[in-house]
mmCIF file of C-alpha atoms and ligand atoms in Angstrom:
data_model
loop_
_atom_site.group_PDB
_atom_site.id
_atom_site.type_symbol
_atom_site.label_atom_id
_atom_site.label_comp_id
_atom_site.label_asym_id
_atom_site.label_seq_id
_atom_site.Cartn_x
_atom_site.Cartn_y
_atom_site.Cartn_z
ATOM 1 C CA MET A 1301 -0.041 0.129 0.139
ATOM 2 C CA LYS A 1302 1.773 3.227 -1.386
ATOM 3 C CA LYS A 1303 0.455 5.647 1.227
ATOM 4 C CA LEU A 1304 1.186 3.557 4.144
ATOM 5 C CA HIS A 1305 4.860 3.154 2.908
ATOM 6 C CA ASN A 1306 5.175 6.831 2.080
ATOM 7 C CA SER A 1307 3.917 7.697 5.775
ATOM 8 C CA ILE A 1308 6.385 5.022 7.278
ATOM 9 C CA GLU A 1309 9.296 6.580 5.107
ATOM 10 C CA ALA A 1310 8.224 10.086 6.091
ATOM 11 C CA THR A 1311 8.062 9.264 9.785
ATOM 12 C CA ILE A 1312 11.530 7.831 9.561
ATOM 13 C CA GLU A 1313 12.835 10.912 8.054
ATOM 14 C CA GLN A 1314 11.330 13.034 10.493
ATOM 15 C CA LEU A 1315 12.659 10.980 13.413
ATOM 16 C CA ASN A 1316 16.080 11.695 11.919
ATOM 17 C CA ASN A 1317 15.622 15.207 11.406
ATOM 18 C CA ASP A 1318 13.710 16.069 14.717
ATOM 19 C CA ASP A 1319 15.278 16.388 18.022
ATOM 20 C CA SER A 1320 12.426 17.397 20.072
ATOM 21 C CA PRO A 1321 10.417 15.074 22.301
ATOM 22 C CA TRP A 1322 7.534 13.001 20.263
ATOM 23 C CA ILE A 1323 3.957 12.626 21.809
ATOM 24 C CA VAL A 1324 1.506 10.775 20.303
ATOM 25 C CA GLY A 1325 -2.259 11.702 21.112
ATOM 26 C CA PHE A 1326 -4.029 8.329 21.428
ATOM 27 C CA SER A 1327 -7.994 7.987 21.743
ATOM 28 C CA GLY A 1328 -8.622 4.186 20.738
ATOM 29 C CA GLY A 1329 -10.249 5.215 17.447
ATOM 30 C CA LYS A 1330 -8.957 3.804 14.236
ATOM 31 C CA ASP A 1331 -6.797 6.804 13.184
ATOM 32 C CA SER A 1332 -4.802 7.056 16.111
ATOM 33 C CA SER A 1333 -4.530 3.329 16.156
ATOM 34 C CA LEU A 1334 -3.023 3.259 12.923
ATOM 35 C CA VAL A 1335 -0.332 6.142 13.849
ATOM 36 C CA ILE A 1336 0.546 4.198 16.762
ATOM 37 C CA GLN A 1337 1.384 1.195 14.423
ATOM 38 C CA ILE A 1338 3.275 3.505 11.888
ATOM 39 C CA LEU A 1339 5.228 4.990 14.889
ATOM 40 C CA ILE A 1340 6.363 1.725 16.220
ATOM 41 C CA SER A 1341 6.923 0.498 12.596
ATOM 42 C CA ALA A 1342 9.097 3.561 11.981
ATOM 43 C CA PHE A 1343 10.952 3.281 15.250
ATOM 44 C CA CYS A 1344 12.018 -0.516 14.710
ATOM 45 C CA GLN A 1345 13.680 0.510 11.434
ATOM 46 C CA LEU A 1346 15.891 2.995 13.169
ATOM 47 C CA PRO A 1347 19.315 2.243 14.941
ATOM 48 C CA VAL A 1348 18.721 1.874 18.533
ATOM 49 C CA SER A 1349 20.696 4.808 19.283
ATOM 50 C CA LYS A 1350 18.210 6.940 17.211
ATOM 51 C CA ARG A 1351 14.930 5.636 19.092
ATOM 52 C CA LYS A 1352 13.984 8.316 21.183
ATOM 53 C CA LYS A 1353 11.437 7.902 23.840
ATOM 54 C CA LEU A 1354 7.698 7.740 22.458
ATOM 55 C CA TYR A 1355 5.028 9.213 24.687
ATOM 56 C CA VAL A 1356 1.593 8.259 24.267
ATOM 57 C CA PHE A 1357 -1.078 10.298 25.803
ATOM 58 C CA TYR A 1358 -4.503 9.424 26.351
ATOM 59 C CA CYS A 1359 -6.917 11.852 27.738
ATOM 60 C CA ASP A 1360 -9.666 10.739 30.200
ATOM 61 C CA THR A 1361 -12.014 13.393 30.068
ATOM 62 C CA GLY A 1362 -14.196 12.176 32.923
ATOM 63 C CA VAL A 1363 -16.930 11.785 30.244
ATOM 64 C CA GLU A 1364 -15.809 8.903 28.150
ATOM 65 C CA ILE A 1365 -18.343 6.567 27.292
ATOM 66 C CA PRO A 1366 -17.994 4.077 30.047
ATOM 67 C CA VAL A 1367 -18.020 0.699 28.044
ATOM 68 C CA LEU A 1368 -15.182 2.079 25.720
ATOM 69 C CA LYS A 1369 -12.749 2.502 28.484
ATOM 70 C CA ASP A 1370 -11.792 -1.169 29.023
ATOM 71 C CA TYR A 1371 -10.947 -1.505 25.349
ATOM 72 C CA ILE A 1372 -8.857 1.472 25.528
ATOM 73 C CA LYS A 1373 -6.972 0.485 28.779
ATOM 74 C CA ASN A 1374 -6.154 -2.998 27.389
ATOM 75 C CA THR A 1375 -4.834 -1.388 23.998
ATOM 76 C CA LEU A 1376 -2.689 0.975 25.820
ATOM 77 C CA GLU A 1377 -0.935 -1.946 28.107
ATOM 78 C CA ARG A 1378 -0.496 -3.641 24.617
ATOM 79 C CA ILE A 1379 1.145 -0.844 23.231
ATOM 80 C CA ARG A 1380 3.491 -0.449 26.229
ATOM 81 C CA LYS A 1381 4.288 -4.196 25.999
ATOM 82 C CA GLU A 1382 4.822 -4.381 22.264
ATOM 83 C CA GLY A 1383 7.004 -1.264 22.532
ATOM 84 C CA ARG A 1384 9.158 -3.189 25.323
ATOM 85 C CA ALA A 1385 9.330 -6.503 23.310
ATOM 86 C CA LEU A 1386 10.628 -4.471 20.100
ATOM 87 C CA GLY A 1387 13.138 -2.252 21.912
ATOM 88 C CA VAL A 1388 10.989 0.971 21.720
ATOM 89 C CA ASP A 1389 10.745 2.946 25.042
ATOM 90 C CA ILE A 1390 7.077 3.739 25.120
ATOM 91 C CA SER A 1391 5.834 5.777 28.032
ATOM 92 C CA VAL A 1392 1.985 5.578 28.237
ATOM 93 C CA LYS A 1393 0.287 8.280 30.058
ATOM 94 C CA ALA A 1394 -3.366 8.590 31.111
ATOM 95 C CA ILE A 1395 -4.015 12.226 31.819
ATOM 96 C CA LYS A 1396 -7.252 14.091 33.154
ATOM 97 C CA PRO A 1397 -8.475 17.683 32.716
ATOM 98 C CA ALA A 1398 -8.013 19.997 35.937
ATOM 99 C CA VAL A 1399 -10.947 19.648 38.118
ATOM 100 C CA LYS A 1400 -12.164 22.995 37.855
ATOM 101 C CA ASP A 1401 -12.479 22.327 33.688
ATOM 102 C CA ARG A 1402 -14.254 19.008 34.005
ATOM 103 C CA TYR A 1403 -17.391 18.567 32.028
ATOM 104 C CA PHE A 1404 -19.834 18.513 35.009
ATOM 105 C CA VAL A 1405 -18.133 21.216 37.371
ATOM 106 C CA LYS A 1406 -18.510 23.571 34.453
ATOM 107 C CA VAL A 1407 -22.344 22.583 33.762
ATOM 108 C CA ILE A 1408 -23.391 21.964 37.105
ATOM 109 C CA GLY A 1409 -20.762 24.140 39.178
ATOM 110 C CA ARG A 1410 -20.591 27.376 36.968
ATOM 111 C CA GLY A 1411 -23.843 26.784 35.185
ATOM 112 C CA TYR A 1412 -22.424 26.701 31.582
ATOM 113 C CA PRO A 1413 -25.016 25.533 29.018
ATOM 114 C CA PRO A 1414 -23.931 22.191 27.821
ATOM 115 C CA PRO A 1415 -21.600 23.102 24.499
ATOM 116 C CA THR A 1416 -22.767 23.463 20.755
ATOM 117 C CA ASN A 1417 -21.333 24.723 17.775
ATOM 118 C CA ILE A 1418 -21.673 28.243 18.502
ATOM 119 C CA PHE A 1419 -20.551 27.892 22.111
ATOM 120 C CA ARG A 1420 -17.876 24.999 22.133
ATOM 121 C CA TRP A 1421 -16.195 25.490 25.292
ATOM 122 C CA CYS A 1422 -15.433 21.729 25.905
ATOM 123 C CA THR A 1423 -12.652 20.906 23.195
ATOM 124 C CA ASP A 1424 -10.060 23.195 24.707
ATOM 125 C CA ARG A 1425 -10.892 22.493 28.416
ATOM 126 C CA LEU A 1426 -11.435 18.581 27.976
ATOM 127 C CA ARG A 1427 -8.803 17.566 25.545
ATOM 128 C CA ILE A 1428 -6.568 19.927 24.391
ATOM 129 C CA ASP A 1429 -5.411 21.882 27.450
ATOM 130 C CA PRO A 1430 -4.804 18.693 29.605
ATOM 131 C CA ILE A 1431 -2.460 17.555 26.702
ATOM 132 C CA GLN A 1432 -0.412 20.701 26.812
ATOM 133 C CA VAL A 1433 -0.401 20.374 30.437
ATOM 134 C CA ALA A 1434 1.201 16.969 30.258
ATOM 135 C CA ILE A 1435 3.486 17.979 27.655
ATOM 136 C CA LYS A 1436 4.822 20.523 30.285
ATOM 137 C CA GLN A 1437 4.938 18.271 32.933
ATOM 138 C CA TYR A 1438 6.681 15.275 31.128
ATOM 139 C CA VAL A 1439 8.825 16.930 28.556
ATOM 140 C CA GLY A 1440 9.328 20.461 29.717
ATOM 141 C CA ASP A 1441 8.781 23.886 28.352
ATOM 142 C CA GLY A 1442 10.936 23.431 24.920
ATOM 143 C CA GLU A 1443 9.671 22.578 21.691
ATOM 144 C CA ALA A 1444 7.692 19.300 21.100
ATOM 145 C CA THR A 1445 6.252 17.269 18.065
ATOM 146 C CA VAL A 1446 2.850 16.111 18.734
ATOM 147 C CA ILE A 1447 1.755 13.249 16.379
ATOM 148 C CA LEU A 1448 -1.921 13.231 15.377
ATOM 149 C CA GLY A 1449 -4.285 10.824 12.996
ATOM 150 C CA THR A 1450 -5.868 14.120 11.719
ATOM 151 C CA ARG A 1451 -6.981 13.581 8.203
ATOM 152 C CA PHE A 1452 -7.909 15.747 5.267
ATOM 153 C CA SER A 1453 -11.342 15.156 3.881
ATOM 154 C CA GLU A 1454 -12.901 14.482 7.106
ATOM 155 C CA SER A 1455 -14.795 17.998 6.459
ATOM 156 C CA GLY A 1456 -14.258 21.107 4.189
ATOM 157 C CA GLU A 1457 -13.852 23.272 7.549
ATOM 158 C CA ARG A 1458 -11.029 20.828 8.815
ATOM 159 C CA ASP A 1459 -9.281 20.845 5.498
ATOM 160 C CA LYS A 1460 -9.268 24.694 5.415
ATOM 161 C CA ILE A 1461 -7.868 24.951 8.799
ATOM 162 C CA LEU A 1462 -5.181 22.193 8.015
ATOM 163 C CA LYS A 1463 -4.280 24.150 4.888
ATOM 164 C CA ALA A 1464 -3.816 27.527 6.907
ATOM 165 C CA ASN A 1465 -1.431 25.632 9.405
ATOM 166 C CA ALA A 1466 0.381 23.762 6.931
ATOM 167 C CA LEU A 1467 4.262 24.188 7.029
ATOM 168 C CA ASP A 1468 6.721 23.752 4.244
ATOM 169 C CA LYS A 1469 7.117 19.999 4.309
ATOM 170 C CA PRO A 1470 4.353 17.418 4.057
ATOM 171 C CA TYR A 1471 2.505 16.155 6.893
ATOM 172 C CA LEU A 1472 3.938 19.050 9.180
ATOM 173 C CA PHE A 1473 1.793 21.745 10.620
ATOM 174 C CA LYS A 1474 1.890 24.327 13.346
ATOM 175 C CA GLN A 1475 -0.693 24.147 16.328
ATOM 176 C CA GLN A 1476 -2.517 27.315 16.353
ATOM 177 C CA GLY A 1477 -2.042 29.094 20.050
ATOM 178 C CA HIS A 1478 0.725 26.677 20.928
ATOM 179 C CA GLN A 1479 4.222 28.202 19.267
ATOM 180 C CA LYS A 1480 6.495 25.336 20.648
ATOM 181 C CA THR A 1481 4.327 22.431 19.144
ATOM 182 C CA THR A 1482 4.998 21.015 15.699
ATOM 183 C CA LEU A 1483 1.951 18.659 14.642
ATOM 184 C CA PHE A 1484 3.169 15.711 12.570
ATOM 185 C CA CYS A 1485 0.058 14.039 10.936
ATOM 186 C CA PRO A 1486 1.209 11.080 9.256
ATOM 187 C CA ILE A 1487 -1.991 9.856 7.744
ATOM 188 C CA VAL A 1488 -3.218 13.310 6.878
ATOM 189 C CA ASP A 1489 -3.886 12.000 3.018
ATOM 190 C CA PHE A 1490 -5.512 8.904 4.135
ATOM 191 C CA THR A 1491 -9.310 8.341 3.578
ATOM 192 C CA ALA A 1492 -11.168 6.239 6.217
ATOM 193 C CA GLU A 1493 -10.688 3.314 3.755
ATOM 194 C CA ASP A 1494 -7.174 3.873 3.788
ATOM 195 C CA VAL A 1495 -7.063 3.650 7.378
ATOM 196 C CA TRP A 1496 -8.671 0.408 7.458
ATOM 197 C CA GLU A 1497 -6.442 -1.013 4.859
ATOM 198 C CA GLY A 1498 -3.429 0.568 6.674
ATOM 199 C CA LEU A 1499 -4.402 -1.403 9.726
ATOM 200 C CA LEU A 1500 -4.738 -4.496 7.716
ATOM 201 C CA CYS A 1501 -1.484 -4.116 5.924
ATOM 202 C CA ILE A 1502 0.731 -2.967 8.351
ATOM 203 C CA LYS A 1503 3.317 -5.683 9.185
ATOM 204 C CA GLY A 1504 5.495 -6.483 12.243
ATOM 205 C CA VAL A 1505 3.429 -4.628 14.881
ATOM 206 C CA SER A 1506 0.477 -5.841 16.394
ATOM 207 C CA ALA A 1507 -0.589 -3.724 19.457
ATOM 208 C CA ILE A 1508 -3.974 -3.162 17.940
ATOM 209 C CA ASP A 1509 -6.323 -5.886 18.001
ATOM 210 C CA LEU A 1510 -7.790 -5.416 14.342
ATOM 211 C CA HIS A 1511 -10.623 -7.884 15.063
ATOM 212 C CA LEU A 1512 -11.688 -5.809 18.110
ATOM 213 C CA ILE A 1513 -11.433 -2.364 16.888
ATOM 214 C CA SER A 1514 -13.532 -3.628 13.874
ATOM 215 C CA LYS A 1515 -16.214 -5.098 15.903
ATOM 216 C CA ILE A 1516 -16.195 -1.970 18.236
ATOM 217 C CA TYR A 1517 -16.667 0.131 14.867
ATOM 218 C CA LYS A 1518 -19.514 -1.939 13.744
ATOM 219 C CA GLU A 1519 -21.156 -1.193 17.280
ATOM 220 C CA ILE A 1520 -20.364 2.253 17.200
ATOM 221 C CA SER A 1521 -18.779 3.908 14.129
ATOM 222 C CA GLY A 1522 -16.340 6.229 14.677
ATOM 223 C CA GLU A 1523 -13.615 7.935 16.968
ATOM 224 C CA CYS A 1524 -12.575 10.984 18.657
ATOM 225 C CA PRO A 1525 -9.138 12.704 17.874
ATOM 226 C CA ILE A 1526 -7.500 13.563 21.355
ATOM 227 C CA ILE A 1527 -5.729 16.664 20.129
ATOM 228 C CA ARG A 1528 -7.434 18.350 17.654
ATOM 229 C CA LEU A 1529 -7.897 21.595 15.757
ATOM 230 C CA PRO A 1530 -10.682 23.146 18.031
ATOM 231 C CA GLU A 1531 -12.762 24.857 15.384
ATOM 232 C CA THR A 1532 -13.535 21.593 13.523
ATOM 233 C CA ASN A 1533 -16.096 19.243 13.413
ATOM 234 C CA PRO A 1534 -17.279 17.937 17.034
ATOM 235 C CA CYS A 1535 -15.100 15.106 18.061
ATOM 236 C CA SER A 1536 -18.058 12.687 18.874
ATOM 237 C CA LYS A 1537 -19.560 12.518 15.558
ATOM 238 C CA GLY A 1538 -20.668 9.108 15.680
ATOM 239 C CA ARG A 1539 -17.292 8.449 17.391
ATOM 240 C CA PHE A 1540 -15.200 7.485 20.438
ATOM 241 C CA GLY A 1541 -16.255 10.821 22.411
ATOM 242 C CA CYS A 1542 -17.730 12.289 25.536
ATOM 243 C CA TRP A 1543 -20.980 10.634 26.451
ATOM 244 C CA THR A 1544 -22.463 14.042 27.145
ATOM 245 C CA CYS A 1545 -21.453 15.919 23.629
ATOM 246 C CA THR A 1546 -24.275 17.947 22.679
ATOM 247 C CA VAL A 1547 -22.335 19.512 19.642
ATOM 248 C CA VAL A 1548 -23.859 16.791 17.689
ATOM 249 C CA ARG A 1549 -28.002 16.897 17.930
ATOM 250 C CA LYS A 1550 -28.026 13.050 18.021
ATOM 251 C CA ASP A 1551 -25.774 10.787 20.080
ATOM 252 C CA LYS A 1552 -25.372 8.051 17.537
ATOM 253 C CA ALA A 1553 -22.465 6.558 19.238
ATOM 254 C CA SER A 1554 -24.423 5.669 22.455
ATOM 255 C CA LYS A 1555 -27.726 4.879 20.732
ATOM 256 C CA ASN A 1556 -25.841 2.248 18.597
ATOM 257 C CA LEU A 1557 -24.039 0.698 21.258
ATOM 258 C CA ILE A 1558 -27.448 0.482 23.200
ATOM 259 C CA LEU A 1559 -28.803 -1.183 20.201
ATOM 260 C CA ASN A 1560 -25.862 -3.560 20.342
ATOM 261 C CA GLY A 1561 -26.647 -4.686 23.852
ATOM 262 C CA TYR A 1562 -24.772 -2.097 26.329
ATOM 263 C CA LYS A 1563 -28.147 -1.459 27.889
ATOM 264 C CA SER A 1564 -26.445 0.187 30.920
ATOM 265 C CA LEU A 1565 -25.866 3.257 28.572
ATOM 266 C CA GLU A 1566 -29.566 3.824 28.380
ATOM 267 C CA PRO A 1567 -29.791 6.034 31.437
ATOM 268 C CA LEU A 1568 -26.821 8.013 30.173
ATOM 269 C CA TYR A 1569 -28.568 8.590 26.930
ATOM 270 C CA GLU A 1570 -31.614 9.678 28.554
ATOM 271 C CA PHE A 1571 -29.761 12.185 30.764
ATOM 272 C CA ARG A 1572 -28.070 13.538 27.859
ATOM 273 C CA GLU A 1573 -31.311 13.997 25.758
ATOM 274 C CA TRP A 1574 -32.926 15.824 28.917
ATOM 275 C CA LEU A 1575 -29.823 18.080 29.386
ATOM 276 C CA LEU A 1576 -30.004 19.031 25.708
ATOM 277 C CA SER A 1577 -33.968 19.756 26.027
ATOM 278 C CA ILE A 1578 -33.445 22.223 28.830
ATOM 279 C CA ARG A 1579 -30.319 23.939 27.593
ATOM 280 C CA ASP A 1580 -32.164 26.926 26.001
ATOM 281 C CA GLU A 1581 -35.247 27.004 28.409
ATOM 282 C CA ILE A 1582 -35.573 30.703 29.848
ATOM 283 C CA GLU A 1583 -36.741 29.088 33.453
ATOM 284 C CA PHE A 1584 -33.716 27.320 33.855
ATOM 285 C CA ARG A 1585 -31.365 30.040 33.003
ATOM 286 C CA CYS A 1586 -30.277 33.207 34.801
ATOM 287 C CA THR A 1587 -31.300 36.529 33.172
ATOM 288 C CA VAL A 1588 -27.776 38.142 33.555
ATOM 289 C CA ARG A 1589 -24.648 36.731 31.662
ATOM 290 C CA ARG A 1590 -21.069 36.345 33.403
ATOM 291 C CA ASN A 1591 -19.948 39.484 31.748
ATOM 292 C CA GLY A 1592 -22.626 41.476 33.621
ATOM 293 C CA GLN A 1593 -24.776 41.892 30.367
ATOM 294 C CA GLY A 1594 -28.493 40.859 30.203
ATOM 295 C CA GLY A 1595 -29.486 37.776 28.273
ATOM 296 C CA LEU A 1596 -29.340 34.106 28.772
ATOM 297 C CA GLY A 1597 -26.913 33.573 31.470
ATOM 298 C CA PRO A 1598 -25.634 30.501 33.029
ATOM 299 C CA PHE A 1599 -28.073 27.835 34.360
ATOM 300 C CA ARG A 1600 -29.871 29.091 37.664
ATOM 301 C CA LEU A 1601 -28.704 27.354 40.773
ATOM 302 C CA SER A 1602 -32.070 25.690 41.077
ATOM 303 C CA ALA A 1603 -31.307 24.232 37.609
ATOM 304 C CA ARG A 1604 -27.913 23.163 38.800
ATOM 305 C CA VAL A 1605 -29.421 21.328 41.495
ATOM 306 C CA LYS A 1606 -32.005 19.519 39.208
ATOM 307 C CA ILE A 1607 -29.147 18.579 36.720
ATOM 308 C CA LEU A 1608 -27.134 16.882 39.779
ATOM 309 C CA GLU A 1609 -30.091 15.277 40.852
ATOM 310 C CA MET A 1610 -30.856 13.664 37.506
ATOM 311 C CA LEU A 1611 -27.101 12.830 36.883
ATOM 312 C CA ILE A 1612 -27.116 11.034 40.161
ATOM 313 C CA ALA A 1613 -30.128 9.039 39.247
ATOM 314 C CA ALA A 1614 -28.616 7.928 35.864
ATOM 315 C CA GLN A 1615 -25.508 7.128 38.148
ATOM 316 C CA GLU A 1616 -27.646 4.701 40.256
ATOM 317 C CA ALA A 1617 -29.519 3.277 37.386
ATOM 318 C CA SER A 1618 -26.476 2.746 34.944
ATOM 319 C CA GLY A 1619 -23.924 1.445 37.924
ATOM 320 C CA HIS A 1620 -21.210 3.751 36.123
ATOM 321 C CA ASN A 1621 -19.244 6.119 38.053
ATOM 322 C CA LEU A 1622 -20.445 9.487 36.464
ATOM 323 C CA ILE A 1623 -19.209 12.106 38.800
ATOM 324 C CA SER A 1624 -16.194 12.034 41.253
ATOM 325 C CA ASP A 1625 -15.733 13.295 44.705
ATOM 326 C CA ALA A 1626 -13.336 16.108 43.920
ATOM 327 C CA GLU A 1627 -15.876 17.429 40.919
ATOM 328 C CA LEU A 1628 -18.887 17.208 43.736
ATOM 329 C CA SER A 1629 -16.518 19.645 46.141
ATOM 330 C CA GLU A 1630 -15.668 21.828 43.587
ATOM 331 C CA ILE A 1631 -19.321 22.105 42.385
ATOM 332 C CA TYR A 1632 -20.601 22.780 46.100
ATOM 333 C CA ARG A 1633 -17.686 25.694 46.207
ATOM 334 C CA LEU A 1634 -19.081 27.207 43.259
ATOM 335 C CA TRP A 1635 -22.248 27.178 44.161
ATOM 336 C CA GLN A 1636 -21.461 28.917 47.383
ATOM 337 C CA LEU A 1637 -19.877 31.585 45.295
ATOM 338 C CA ASP A 1638 -22.948 32.082 43.172
ATOM 339 C CA LYS A 1639 -25.398 32.268 46.396
ATOM 340 C CA ASP A 1640 -23.176 34.916 47.400
ATOM 341 C CA ASN A 1641 -23.655 36.889 44.121
ATOM 342 C CA SER A 1642 -26.962 38.929 43.856
ATOM 343 C CA ASN A 1643 -26.891 38.313 40.232
ATOM 344 C CA TYR A 1644 -27.224 34.451 40.453
ATOM 345 C CA ALA A 1645 -28.484 33.699 43.968
ATOM 346 C CA GLU A 1646 -31.954 33.599 42.886
ATOM 347 C CA ASP A 1647 -33.792 30.686 44.479
ATOM 348 C CA LEU A 1648 -31.193 28.344 45.454
ATOM 349 C CA ASN A 1649 -32.083 28.305 49.364
ATOM 350 C CA LYS A 1650 -35.713 27.371 48.441
ATOM 351 C CA HIS A 1651 -34.596 24.513 45.898
ATOM 352 C CA LEU A 1652 -31.863 23.314 48.409
ATOM 353 C CA ALA A 1653 -34.564 22.998 51.057
ATOM 354 C CA ASN A 1654 -36.621 20.838 48.730
ATOM 355 C CA GLN A 1655 -33.825 18.843 47.678
ATOM 356 C CA SER A 1656 -34.625 15.260 48.222
ATOM 357 C CA THR A 1657 -33.187 13.495 50.953
ATOM 358 C CA ARG A 1658 -32.030 10.869 48.391
ATOM 359 C CA THR A 1659 -30.139 13.179 46.453
ATOM 360 C CA GLN A 1660 -28.096 14.268 49.096
ATOM 361 C CA GLN A 1661 -27.536 10.743 50.436
ATOM 362 C CA SER A 1662 -26.438 9.634 46.865
ATOM 363 C CA CYS A 1663 -23.916 12.736 46.602
ATOM 364 C CA ALA A 1664 -22.567 12.087 49.885
ATOM 365 C CA GLY A 1665 -21.876 8.310 48.657
ATOM 366 C CA VAL A 1666 -20.236 8.866 45.157
HETATM 367 S S1 SF4 B 961 -16.859 14.827 22.139
HETATM 368 FE FE1 SF4 B 961 -18.194 16.664 21.999
HETATM 369 S S2 SF4 B 961 -18.332 17.557 24.341
HETATM 370 FE FE2 SF4 B 961 -16.516 16.162 24.126
HETATM 371 S S3 SF4 B 961 -14.835 17.504 23.590
HETATM 372 FE FE3 SF4 B 961 -15.570 16.706 21.722
HETATM 373 S S4 SF4 B 961 -17.137 18.373 21.077
HETATM 374 FE FE4 SF4 B 961 -16.747 18.507 22.972
#
């Protein structure tokens, strides 16, 4: 397969000419899976002295589709083991967004409306910033090369942004807002069919279980890049994304998984639908925005209490852990701040008084 051959050759050439640390974002999807295979293959064709350490970052946003987490965890372990067996020093890191930036802290704590294409506050906070923080933590403040499974032809919008950020060598792009990061995208010219063919054809590496990933794709159809260009399509367009994603109107991924027998996702699916349905309802929103101007502001404190109740109910019904103690503490802290702010205090006291004992007990036990 010519594209695969070219991609591996370009990766070898880049490795030979690039002294900066290499970091690859892994989401579990087919694109980042092929990128990992290409990297391992290229590393193996270099003399041992040239094989730099490869960092594999997986970003657990806290709202990843729960049933896919085991697959991703096992795959990361396979990648690490295969690297060791082949003499490639692979360091796997699972990273998380800062508590203040987690999805439910923003929505339930601060009252952010769930993201849409127009107000898409999530991608930077949940997926891009944590990677940048991890880069600083693990490889320092200097230059770094981030390897992505981004591809042309996924959307016209993405193509435009990729072209605007292209550097003077094939596969290389700058990352907007992060001057010290260069993006290396070895499958940028692949179609979706090429990616599957690449996974099938690549020789000598087996970290990705092709049978399993094909099965998952049949059940879900898609993936979510970890580090991406924030202005492009939502990362969960039928893919490995956040189960809460409202940037897409329909959550096809969870729907398909439920149809394929993952019934524990039903309460999550219903919660997301409900959250989307109340997003723009005036009675759920404050009348003052955070910038002090009138208009549809954050969710009222009473609405945030209700959203937390619904989330805890979904958690109990599904058996999946949906919110952590650290997130709950931050949420209560933020509620207190708004309770002391005349713009947002509204009717919290009344609603807190009405809050069911069941929710309070559930929250305490999360
Ligand atoms: S999957 Fe959706 S909610 Fe999650 S970061 Fe991507 S666009 Fe935002």
